[in-house]
Amino acid sequence: MDVIKTLAGELQIREGQVQAAVKLIDEGNTIPFIARYRKEATGSLNDEVLRNLDERLKYLRNLEDRKEQVIASIGEQEKLTEELERKIREAKTLVAVEDLYLPYRPKRRTRAGIAREKGLMPLADQIFLQEMSVPAIEEAEGFVSEEKGVATAKEALDGAMDILAERISETAEYRTYIRKITMEEGMLTSSARNEKETSVYEMYYQFSEPVKKAAGHRILALNRGEKEKFLNVKIEAPEEKILRYLEKQIIKKDSRNTAPVLQAVLEDSYRRLIGPAIEREIRAGLTEKAEAGAIRVFGKNLKQLLMQPPVADRVVLGWDPAFRTGCKLAVVDGLGKVLDTVVIFPTAPQNKVEESKQILKNLIRKYGISLISLGNGTASRESEQVIVELLKEIPEKVQYVIVNEAGASVYSASRLATEEFPKFDVGQRSAVSIARRLQDPLAELVKIDPKSIGVGQYQHDMNQKKLSEALGGVVEDCVNRVGVDLNTASASLLEYISGISKAVAKNIVAYREENGRFEARNQLLKVAKLGPKAYEQCAGFLRINDGKNPLDATGVHPESYAAAKTLLERLGYTTDDVKERRLDGISGKISDYKKLAEELGVGEITLQDIVKELEKPARDPREDMPKPILRSDVLDMKDLKPGMILKGTVRNVIDFGAFVDIGVHQDGLVHISQMCDRFIKHPLEVVSVGDIVEVKVLDVDLKKQRIALTMKING
């Protein structure tokens, strides 16, 4: 297989782009580095395409390695033919390779293996040739042998039939057809193990849909229902069609001596061996595809969440709500430094509302708090009521935001949080995290395992290794796209920078603490275990503000400094103009990028990127994202009426719709059918996490705590 050609076809990009990307990956370059600083080589492939390419490259190389192992194994058995080798080499998937290898794979003892040991292979061959002049049972009498443990003719015939059933089940051509027809015409069904038992899986108690139309979220739901022992799930294949196909392939002569035996053999082969194996394969394939889709959605949601714009330069009060143990508060200044922490008890059972309000008023006056970041957990609704009453009583202009606190408790109990705040309890740490995730979502959320951030579905049911790798890639892409301040970034943020490992991130922080702030990017080379290759990968993503070289505060890579300086000189500027941000509009002074790039000794795309960076140094791409909704009043679920139009924030996007926070503590669901007037395959075509959307209330079910919304406002 030509891997380069295959990848180019799959990803619909040029072979030259694939070749360049593969070469760069093999040389140890990271995806963010290739996407940002090797655009010339790859033809500007973005990080998403590069990650897909990297994943498929690993699969295809694994496939080629497996082919070599299979060919070698069959060769050692001296059973490899030219035709078989050709088929293996031409196989497009691991499943196809394993089908071809099946007859030669070392086996544990099977019924057919035992029959072969008893010398029944010649009888099986005679039946298969369909040229017997006597009934098969009479022919089997000649194979009765006390010495070999064959007591009767029936035993001999049964053994021969077992050999044939296994032979049929191991024929790659038959398995390929049966797999294909089961995928095309099979039905995925489920039934209740106990119909009287109530559960969240009741819609699947009598469920059936074509295998080829099975939606990913339903596959994952069925799997979970089966795992939790509420459901029986199976695939009903078009058995009659499959048996007729096998008859046509195997029963070549209408011989009454062998035809009935072969009929019984192929039925046994399908029902006992092929059918169950194909069902397992198809279900595993459906699960893998469903998981890949769910991981992709989770990744897109996570990216939107991480790329939410920071609420900069405001003193924020983080509020971790609770009942019995009290609400934990943390005051955090505009740079994320903790100024104060306190516990108040405005909620049941203590209900010290007035006392709590007084504490809050004092904090607001003392620290100049202008924003309250309220976690959306237990007692959030009751806390919000107190906040709204308070805001009406004070002269200061204070607003509040409901923040998704998913993962805050995970972080607050982690070793990282203990190291960061050794004297705080878990509640105080959680309140700090809730405040900071509003101030800088990216810097705070990287401290939490992405799986715990709560913007996916069925994340605990899927392949955890694949999920972690995919989400880690998303975080890495986001952190590198934004870039980090080398002198303030935490180790947990630095470890996501291209080329920097966990150990090196800690070494950077240790170096900073020992030697003071970094004054230049090339000082990184003095950090333990950070060599030239790691420096090449990370330098462009690390910013130094007010350092010796103003270019260190930009996304211009050190390898392009000479070109950047020459460019500035030609246009009549110096690096001081970069520092003072006086370069807005310099792109208009360049008439011929191609010619200038050649003169500067850089690629044209690289030159365009340099100019963009010099115009707006270290511009934060998060500025383009929708800002969070700041509230000063509260709505209750019972206040909602069908027809009301509200603004809300998309909190989660799943396969069948999106959950929108409209400020009533119960996110409403916009079903995929209520998103727009045109047909869409997935909600992500219309919305993303963090989007601010206008919705109309369709229905409110107070008993079930469900809100149905629509984005078809004029419908």
XYZ file of C-alpha atoms in Angstrom:
715
model
C 0.000 0.000 0.000
C 1.205 3.485 -0.853
C 0.593 5.179 2.500
C 1.212 8.708 1.146
C -1.256 8.207 -1.711
C -3.860 6.672 0.605
C -3.622 9.562 3.093
C -3.845 12.154 0.324
C -7.038 10.492 -0.979
C -8.629 10.164 2.464
C -7.861 13.722 3.585
C -8.365 15.229 0.115
C -5.045 17.047 0.113
C -2.052 16.910 -2.227
C 0.495 14.081 -1.961
C 3.250 16.698 -1.575
C 1.495 18.094 1.502
C 1.209 14.609 3.016
C 4.863 13.837 2.253
C 6.038 17.049 3.920
C 3.810 16.540 6.987
C 4.921 12.905 7.426
C 8.591 13.937 7.151
C 8.128 16.664 9.777
C 6.254 14.304 12.142
C 8.963 11.646 11.722
C 11.610 14.253 12.558
C 9.949 14.749 15.953
C 8.134 18.039 15.319
C 4.896 18.638 17.221
C 1.551 19.291 15.535
C 1.234 22.901 16.852
C 4.776 23.702 15.636
C 4.148 22.248 12.167
C 0.775 24.030 11.885
C 2.197 27.406 12.938
C 5.792 27.508 11.681
C 6.029 25.058 8.787
C 3.158 26.297 6.617
C 5.413 26.558 3.552
C 6.252 22.869 3.701
C 2.712 21.595 4.329
C 0.784 24.139 2.258
C -0.765 25.636 5.420
C -2.392 22.466 6.793
C -4.145 23.345 10.063
C -3.785 21.495 13.366
C -7.063 19.565 12.918
C -6.031 18.122 9.531
C -2.529 17.396 10.842
C -3.905 15.490 13.847
C -6.173 13.422 11.565
C -3.197 12.765 9.311
C -1.039 11.719 12.280
C -3.748 9.356 13.584
C -4.333 7.720 10.193
C -0.581 7.496 9.560
C -0.200 5.465 12.758
C -3.111 3.196 11.744
C -1.779 2.582 8.208
C 1.751 1.925 9.429
C 0.362 -0.467 12.018
C -1.615 -2.137 9.207
C 1.546 -2.562 7.089
C 3.449 -3.986 10.087
C 0.628 -6.437 10.754
C 0.666 -7.565 7.108
C 4.390 -8.369 7.398
C 3.814 -10.327 10.635
C 0.970 -12.335 9.060
C 2.939 -13.071 5.886
C 5.943 -14.191 7.979
C 3.752 -16.416 10.186
C 2.044 -18.137 7.229
C 5.460 -18.445 5.520
C 6.886 -20.253 8.561
C 4.011 -22.738 8.267
C 5.042 -23.222 4.593
C 1.480 -22.422 3.498
C 2.057 -19.038 1.840
C 1.064 -18.870 -1.838
C 1.630 -15.963 -4.225
C -2.128 -15.406 -4.449
C -2.534 -15.311 -0.652
C 0.406 -12.917 -0.245
C -1.071 -10.616 -2.913
C -4.458 -10.577 -1.128
C -2.825 -9.762 2.222
C -0.718 -6.946 0.732
C -3.772 -5.444 -1.009
C -5.966 -5.552 2.127
C -7.215 -2.093 3.097
C -8.123 -2.759 6.752
C -6.912 -4.757 9.742
C -10.200 -6.706 9.664
C -9.497 -7.866 6.087
C -5.958 -8.950 7.060
C -7.258 -10.893 10.081
C -9.917 -12.599 7.905
C -7.179 -13.876 5.579
C -5.005 -14.956 8.509
C -7.805 -16.777 10.359
C -7.245 -20.290 8.878
C -3.507 -20.074 9.736
C -3.751 -18.472 13.159
C -2.544 -20.712 16.016
C -5.717 -21.917 17.767
C -6.706 -23.144 21.162
C -8.301 -26.628 21.027
C -11.596 -26.555 19.140
C -14.115 -29.265 18.267
C -12.686 -29.289 14.736
C -9.122 -29.584 16.058
C -10.058 -32.592 18.201
C -11.750 -34.204 15.175
C -8.598 -33.689 13.090
C -6.539 -35.350 15.836
C -8.900 -38.336 15.562
C -8.046 -38.675 11.868
C -11.393 -37.476 10.509
C -10.017 -34.979 7.955
C -10.261 -37.450 4.993
C -13.961 -38.038 5.760
C -14.558 -34.255 5.868
C -12.778 -33.881 2.493
C -14.887 -36.646 0.913
C -18.131 -35.024 2.079
C -16.954 -31.634 0.788
C -16.154 -33.114 -2.668
C -19.790 -34.323 -2.844
C -18.908 -37.479 -4.811
C -19.966 -40.176 -2.328
C -21.741 -43.199 -3.728
C -23.224 -44.114 -0.327
C -24.845 -41.983 2.404
C -22.292 -40.100 4.504
C -23.202 -42.043 7.672
C -22.249 -45.336 5.941
C -18.955 -43.823 4.736
C -18.312 -42.702 8.333
C -18.412 -46.324 9.561
C -14.958 -46.804 8.057
C -13.566 -44.207 10.480
C -14.751 -45.884 13.677
C -11.600 -46.590 15.720
C -11.281 -47.549 19.356
C -7.602 -46.560 19.259
C -8.402 -43.016 18.043
C -11.392 -42.610 20.336
C -14.112 -42.708 17.654
C -16.786 -44.978 19.094
C -19.569 -44.781 16.486
C -20.217 -43.767 12.878
C -22.337 -40.843 14.148
C -19.380 -39.616 16.224
C -17.142 -39.833 13.159
C -19.669 -37.950 11.012
C -20.181 -35.258 13.702
C -16.406 -34.763 13.884
C -16.109 -34.422 10.105
C -18.974 -31.908 10.141
C -17.157 -29.890 12.845
C -14.052 -29.768 10.621
C -16.144 -28.501 7.674
C -18.036 -25.954 9.799
C -14.714 -24.458 10.943
C -13.322 -24.500 7.380
C -16.378 -22.582 6.088
C -16.201 -20.109 8.985
C -12.560 -19.351 8.183
C -13.105 -18.548 4.510
C -12.370 -14.823 4.122
C -14.655 -14.439 1.087
C -17.696 -15.756 2.988
C -16.999 -13.617 6.067
C -16.628 -10.501 3.893
C -20.032 -11.103 2.252
C -21.780 -11.930 5.551
C -20.292 -8.873 7.269
C -21.393 -6.633 4.376
C -24.957 -7.992 4.125
C -25.380 -7.829 7.933
C -24.259 -4.193 7.905
C -26.584 -3.415 4.974
C -29.706 -5.340 6.026
C -29.245 -6.235 9.706
C -31.320 -4.738 12.522
C -29.919 -3.529 15.834
C -32.431 -4.529 18.508
C -32.762 -4.274 22.253
C -35.230 -5.561 24.817
C -35.671 -5.176 28.564
C -34.219 -7.789 30.854
C -37.094 -6.960 33.177
C -39.940 -4.944 31.624
C -41.387 -4.071 35.035
C -38.185 -2.355 36.145
C -38.119 1.420 35.594
C -34.905 2.982 34.304
C -33.559 5.729 32.037
C -33.387 3.074 29.286
C -37.162 2.566 28.946
C -37.176 3.941 25.393
C -34.913 0.989 24.484
C -37.087 -1.733 26.106
C -38.529 -2.574 22.676
C -36.166 -0.974 20.234
C -35.152 -1.772 16.673
C -33.402 0.171 13.910
C -31.327 -0.709 10.821
C -27.648 -1.265 11.679
C -26.560 1.090 8.890
C -28.659 3.937 10.359
C -27.685 3.444 14.009
C -26.766 6.834 15.496
C -23.635 7.093 17.634
C -25.368 8.366 20.780
C -27.876 5.464 20.618
C -25.057 2.909 20.249
C -23.375 4.301 23.371
C -26.681 4.404 25.276
C -27.457 0.764 24.333
C -23.951 -0.304 25.368
C -24.370 1.354 28.749
C -27.852 -0.140 29.241
C -26.455 -3.582 28.453
C -23.462 -3.070 30.771
C -25.771 -1.985 33.598
C -27.881 -5.128 32.987
C -31.103 -3.341 31.989
C -31.008 -4.351 28.308
C -30.391 -7.312 26.035
C -28.823 -6.006 22.815
C -28.281 -7.989 19.642
C -27.974 -7.712 15.885
C -30.582 -9.602 13.873
C -28.959 -10.562 10.582
C -30.812 -11.553 7.373
C -30.184 -15.219 8.202
C -32.215 -16.775 5.356
C -30.349 -14.730 2.738
C -26.982 -15.654 4.307
C -27.826 -19.377 4.429
C -28.996 -19.326 0.777
C -25.706 -17.614 -0.165
C -23.650 -20.264 1.656
C -25.673 -23.062 0.031
C -24.928 -21.598 -3.377
C -21.211 -21.404 -2.585
C -20.844 -24.822 -0.963
C -23.508 -27.286 -2.209
C -22.470 -27.774 -5.819
C -24.209 -31.142 -6.423
C -27.734 -32.215 -5.553
C -26.509 -35.424 -3.928
C -28.791 -36.948 -1.324
C -25.705 -38.631 0.184
C -23.952 -35.334 1.048
C -26.350 -32.375 0.474
C -28.342 -32.786 3.749
C -25.061 -33.130 5.698
C -23.605 -29.981 4.095
C -26.890 -28.166 4.730
C -26.565 -28.970 8.439
C -22.841 -28.032 8.357
C -23.351 -24.561 6.912
C -26.237 -23.822 9.309
C -24.018 -24.847 12.241
C -21.055 -22.910 10.825
C -23.092 -19.723 10.530
C -25.089 -19.954 13.781
C -22.280 -21.218 16.033
C -19.153 -19.693 14.511
C -19.589 -16.995 11.846
C -22.746 -15.211 13.093
C -21.619 -14.569 16.682
C -18.128 -13.511 15.511
C -19.528 -11.103 12.888
C -22.002 -9.703 15.437
C -19.132 -9.034 17.860
C -17.074 -7.416 15.094
C -19.923 -5.200 13.878
C -20.858 -4.093 17.369
C -17.207 -3.357 18.139
C -16.992 -1.391 14.868
C -20.196 0.544 15.633
C -18.898 1.313 19.124
C -15.533 2.450 17.784
C -17.235 4.724 15.257
C -19.658 6.063 17.894
C -16.780 6.702 20.291
C -14.778 8.468 17.572
C -17.793 10.696 16.871
C -18.365 11.386 20.572
C -14.666 12.166 21.083
C -14.749 14.531 18.101
C -17.793 16.358 19.533
C -16.231 16.434 23.003
C -13.045 17.854 21.478
C -14.907 20.598 19.605
C -16.893 21.507 22.740
C -13.734 21.551 24.844
C -11.958 23.768 22.322
C -14.798 26.308 22.422
C -14.784 26.256 26.220
C -11.010 26.736 26.469
C -11.065 29.520 23.897
C -13.688 31.592 25.749
C -12.480 35.175 26.130
C -10.845 36.072 29.440
C -12.539 38.653 31.639
C -9.404 40.681 32.305
C -8.467 43.309 34.909
C -11.486 42.823 37.182
C -11.534 41.840 40.829
C -13.685 38.716 40.953
C -15.454 37.014 43.839
C -15.480 33.242 43.301
C -18.496 31.589 44.969
C -18.623 27.833 45.575
C -22.233 27.256 46.733
C -23.281 24.654 49.324
C -25.905 24.032 51.994
C -24.738 22.474 55.276
C -21.010 23.306 54.989
C -21.625 26.912 53.867
C -20.683 28.816 50.701
C -16.943 29.225 50.183
C -15.879 32.608 48.787
C -12.527 33.679 47.332
C -11.590 37.225 46.246
C -9.159 37.195 43.334
C -7.493 40.288 41.861
C -7.162 41.105 38.143
C -3.986 38.980 37.880
C -5.497 35.930 39.566
C -3.877 36.526 42.982
C -6.002 35.434 45.965
C -6.734 38.425 48.228
C -9.121 36.862 50.730
C -11.245 33.801 51.478
C -14.279 33.431 53.721
C -17.195 31.052 54.413
C -20.781 32.338 54.662
C -24.018 30.509 55.536
C -26.898 32.132 53.620
C -28.495 28.803 52.670
C -30.335 26.088 54.595
C -30.064 24.845 57.273
C -28.470 27.981 58.819
C -30.120 30.642 56.611
C -27.913 33.482 57.893
C -28.906 35.698 54.957
C -28.494 39.151 56.516
C -25.172 38.270 58.155
C -23.918 36.880 54.819
C -25.025 39.996 52.941
C -23.102 42.212 55.373
C -19.924 40.154 54.859
C -20.408 40.445 51.080
C -20.955 44.217 51.235
C -17.748 44.617 53.256
C -15.770 42.493 50.770
C -17.137 44.424 47.763
C -16.184 47.768 49.335
C -12.788 46.620 50.616
C -11.514 45.014 47.398
C -13.502 46.820 44.689
C -15.207 43.603 43.494
C -17.131 44.215 40.268
C -17.966 40.649 39.276
C -19.210 37.554 41.090
C -18.435 34.151 39.538
C -21.032 31.702 40.890
C -20.571 27.956 40.459
C -23.616 26.118 39.105
C -23.548 23.248 41.631
C -25.682 22.387 44.670
C -27.325 25.441 46.327
C -26.509 27.578 43.293
C -30.131 28.691 42.831
C -30.451 29.717 46.491
C -27.089 31.535 46.342
C -28.138 33.389 43.206
C -31.269 34.630 44.979
C -29.094 36.117 47.738
C -26.738 37.712 45.174
C -29.616 39.354 43.268
C -31.137 40.759 46.481
C -27.694 42.066 47.482
C -27.092 43.796 44.125
C -30.329 45.751 44.592
C -29.190 46.947 48.022
C -25.721 48.275 47.176
C -24.613 51.404 45.273
C -21.653 49.649 43.601
C -22.152 48.304 40.057
C -21.589 44.591 40.468
C -22.664 41.859 38.042
C -22.627 38.106 38.318
C -22.026 35.154 35.995
C -23.094 31.548 36.413
C -19.978 29.456 35.728
C -19.966 25.758 34.889
C -18.064 24.380 37.851
C -17.539 20.890 36.362
C -14.133 19.650 37.436
C -13.627 22.301 40.161
C -13.984 19.694 42.915
C -11.628 17.339 41.019
C -9.032 20.117 40.818
C -9.476 21.247 44.452
C -8.733 17.722 45.727
C -5.761 17.223 43.377
C -2.079 17.241 44.274
C -1.616 20.270 42.020
C -4.156 22.316 44.022
C -2.550 21.176 47.282
C 0.839 22.401 46.034
C -0.676 25.697 44.833
C -2.711 26.374 48.015
C -1.294 24.215 50.819
C -3.130 26.161 53.558
C -6.560 26.150 51.853
C -9.221 23.475 52.247
C -10.904 21.958 49.179
C -13.804 24.435 49.318
C -11.507 27.476 49.286
C -9.498 26.033 46.384
C -12.732 25.356 44.513
C -13.885 28.976 45.002
C -10.542 30.249 43.659
C -10.868 27.965 40.614
C -14.440 29.203 39.959
C -13.199 32.830 40.015
C -10.161 32.178 37.867
C -11.981 30.157 35.223
C -13.912 33.334 34.459
C -10.764 35.500 34.432
C -8.769 33.162 32.188
C -10.625 29.931 31.308
C -7.650 28.443 29.449
C -5.054 28.968 32.195
C -7.409 27.549 34.853
C -9.009 24.666 32.956
C -5.655 23.160 31.888
C -5.204 22.185 35.540
C -8.153 19.800 35.297
C -8.276 16.453 33.519
C -10.172 17.357 30.309
C -12.539 14.380 30.850
C -13.810 16.049 34.045
C -14.770 19.344 32.394
C -18.213 18.029 31.479
C -18.776 19.036 27.859
C -19.124 15.556 26.376
C -21.473 12.593 26.512
C -20.808 9.012 27.630
C -17.155 9.940 28.257
C -16.789 7.319 30.998
C -17.928 4.510 28.683
C -15.393 4.968 25.910
C -11.776 4.051 25.245
C -10.074 6.188 27.890
C -6.664 6.144 26.195
C -8.094 7.451 22.900
C -10.216 10.016 24.733
C -7.251 11.295 26.757
C -5.033 11.538 23.677
C -7.664 13.406 21.667
C -8.570 15.837 24.445
C -4.899 16.363 25.300
C -4.367 17.311 21.645
C -7.228 19.826 21.824
C -5.780 21.465 24.944
C -2.319 21.529 23.347
C -3.669 23.220 20.204
C -5.574 25.837 22.237
C -2.672 26.691 24.550
C -0.256 27.055 21.637
C -2.724 29.079 19.589
C -3.036 31.605 22.420
C 0.596 31.426 23.599
C 1.687 31.909 27.211
C 3.650 34.439 29.232
C 6.916 32.703 30.096
C 7.275 34.681 33.318
C 3.833 34.018 34.800
C 2.655 30.689 33.339
C 2.163 27.780 35.725
C 3.852 24.424 35.145
C 0.434 22.915 34.286
C 0.037 25.483 31.479
C 3.646 25.219 30.261
C 3.474 21.433 29.873
C 0.967 21.860 27.029
C 3.375 24.077 25.065
C 4.853 22.439 21.979
C 8.008 20.457 22.802
C 7.736 20.867 26.595
C 7.256 17.810 28.798
C 5.894 17.747 32.354
C 9.437 17.521 33.754
C 10.753 20.396 31.596
C 7.729 22.570 32.560
C 8.653 22.105 36.226
C 12.303 22.879 35.401
C 11.263 26.171 33.720
C 9.338 27.228 36.833
C 12.247 26.152 39.073
C 14.717 28.142 36.922
C 12.437 31.199 37.106
C 12.162 30.955 40.886
C 15.927 30.587 41.280
C 17.153 33.133 38.717
C 14.297 35.608 38.517
C 12.266 36.466 35.410
C 13.349 35.480 31.902
C 14.728 38.464 29.973
C 15.140 36.662 26.629
C 13.757 33.551 24.945
C 17.215 32.057 24.383
C 17.647 31.852 28.180
C 15.415 28.789 27.888
C 18.459 26.884 26.642
C 19.880 27.168 30.185
C 16.902 25.247 31.597
C 17.710 21.651 32.550
C 16.688 19.074 29.894
C 15.565 21.775 27.425
C 17.796 21.193 24.382
C 17.943 22.837 20.921
C 15.122 20.687 19.473
C 12.747 21.467 22.355
C 13.736 25.148 22.090
C 12.899 25.161 18.370
C 9.482 23.630 19.104
C 8.507 25.856 22.048
C 10.172 29.263 21.609
C 7.568 30.843 19.312
C 4.711 30.052 21.690
C 6.338 31.543 24.801
C 6.094 35.315 25.264
C 8.342 37.656 27.259
C 6.826 41.073 27.870
C 9.275 43.924 28.583
C 12.271 41.733 27.799
C 15.532 42.659 26.071
C 14.156 41.943 22.588
C 10.627 43.244 21.771
C 10.238 40.385 19.267
C 10.214 37.986 22.242
C 6.753 39.352 23.088
C 5.372 38.318 19.667
C 4.561 35.080 17.882
C 7.529 35.590 15.520
C 9.818 32.571 15.854
C 13.465 33.262 16.785
C 14.509 31.571 13.521
C 12.820 34.493 11.715
C 14.217 37.332 13.847
C 16.837 38.320 11.263
C 14.182 38.501 8.527
C 11.836 40.475 10.828
C 14.552 43.014 11.692
C 15.538 43.463 8.040
C 11.861 43.929 7.153
C 11.454 46.614 9.832
C 14.570 48.460 8.601
C 13.295 48.425 5.006
C 9.998 49.901 6.112
C 11.727 52.535 8.259
C 11.020 51.046 11.692
C 12.955 49.533 14.605
C 12.135 46.857 17.164
C 11.186 49.684 19.564
C 8.188 50.321 17.318
C 7.137 46.715 17.991
C 7.322 47.368 21.728
C 5.321 50.579 21.462
C 2.819 48.901 19.098
C 3.283 51.501 16.381
C 3.139 49.105 13.439
C -0.587 48.951 12.764
C -1.113 49.114 8.994
C 2.387 48.055 7.841
C 0.861 45.325 5.661
C -0.378 48.127 3.381
C 3.238 49.173 2.747
C 4.146 45.852 1.110
C 3.169 45.594 -2.538
C 4.904 42.353 -3.565
C 5.090 39.715 -0.830
C 6.634 37.095 -3.107
C 9.554 39.305 -4.169
C 10.156 40.605 -0.640
C 10.062 37.070 0.816
C 12.757 35.964 -1.639
C 14.919 38.953 -0.710
C 14.526 38.227 3.015
C 15.205 34.524 2.564
C 11.884 33.338 3.997
C 8.742 31.799 2.523
C 5.884 34.015 1.393
C 3.447 32.566 3.953
C 6.040 33.016 6.719
C 6.475 36.670 5.698
C 2.702 37.216 5.835
C 2.635 35.694 9.334
C 5.546 37.897 10.477
C 3.774 41.027 9.206
C 0.524 39.981 10.920
C 2.381 39.482 14.207
C 4.227 42.801 13.977
C 0.979 44.661 13.282
C -0.773 43.173 16.312
C 1.863 41.563 18.557
C 0.649 38.492 20.457
C -2.975 39.202 19.549
C -5.239 36.928 21.582
C -7.444 34.873 19.205
C -9.989 34.529 22.043
C -11.006 38.157 21.517
C -13.194 37.006 18.614
C -15.201 34.584 20.775
C -18.582 35.529 22.312
C -18.262 37.202 25.716
C -20.050 35.607 28.724
C -23.498 36.931 29.638
C -23.221 39.125 32.749
C -26.426 39.090 34.820
C -27.880 41.323 37.504
C -31.307 39.702 37.940
C -32.681 36.188 38.286
C -35.293 34.074 36.561
C -36.929 31.048 38.123
C -38.030 28.005 36.160
C -41.650 28.666 37.146
C -41.332 32.176 35.602
C -40.810 30.614 32.173
C -43.778 30.598 29.794
C -44.007 29.124 26.282
C -43.262 31.815 23.714
C -40.778 33.749 25.914
C -37.661 34.818 24.010
C -34.397 34.799 25.968
C -30.657 35.015 25.450
C -28.612 32.058 26.604
C -25.174 30.463 26.547
C -24.578 27.092 24.870
C -23.159 24.864 27.631
C -22.923 21.525 25.855
C -23.420 20.209 22.312
C -24.359 16.565 21.826
C -25.444 14.454 18.849
C -29.159 15.213 19.187
C -29.079 18.865 20.244
C -27.585 21.495 22.522
C -28.090 22.443 26.157
C -28.488 26.184 26.676
C -28.136 28.071 29.963
C -30.899 30.694 30.058
C -30.245 31.658 33.670
C -32.666 29.372 35.517
C -30.228 26.730 36.772
C -31.711 24.072 34.548
C -30.245 24.116 31.062
C -32.879 23.921 28.328
C -32.582 21.542 25.389
C -32.697 22.770 21.821
C -33.349 19.586 19.844
C -31.480 19.287 16.537
C -34.837 19.667 14.717
C -35.351 23.056 16.412
C -32.030 24.635 15.429
C -32.691 25.907 11.943
C -35.016 25.465 8.968
C -32.555 23.494 6.839
C -31.565 19.844 7.367
C -28.380 19.409 9.398
C -26.496 16.219 10.233
C -25.082 17.493 13.532
C -25.791 20.414 15.885
C -22.136 21.523 15.569
C -23.028 22.779 12.084
C -25.054 25.513 13.816
C -23.760 26.069 17.363
C -20.658 25.669 19.537
C -20.043 25.676 23.291
C -19.880 29.261 24.551
C -22.065 30.693 21.775
C -24.606 33.285 22.867
C -27.922 32.357 21.221
C -31.468 33.671 21.183
C -34.030 31.009 22.052
C -37.788 30.730 22.464
C -39.361 28.611 25.209
C -41.446 25.761 23.746
C -42.373 23.823 26.855
C -41.580 23.700 30.594
C -42.003 20.503 32.615
C -41.549 21.488 36.275
C -42.052 17.934 37.524
C -39.299 16.450 35.360
C -37.246 19.688 35.472
C -37.075 19.859 31.676
C -37.127 22.892 29.407
C -37.673 22.567 25.659
C -36.329 25.461 23.580
C -36.214 26.415 19.920
C -33.861 28.621 17.935
C -36.527 29.029 15.236
C -37.681 32.301 16.725
C -39.975 33.312 13.874
C -41.363 29.829 13.325
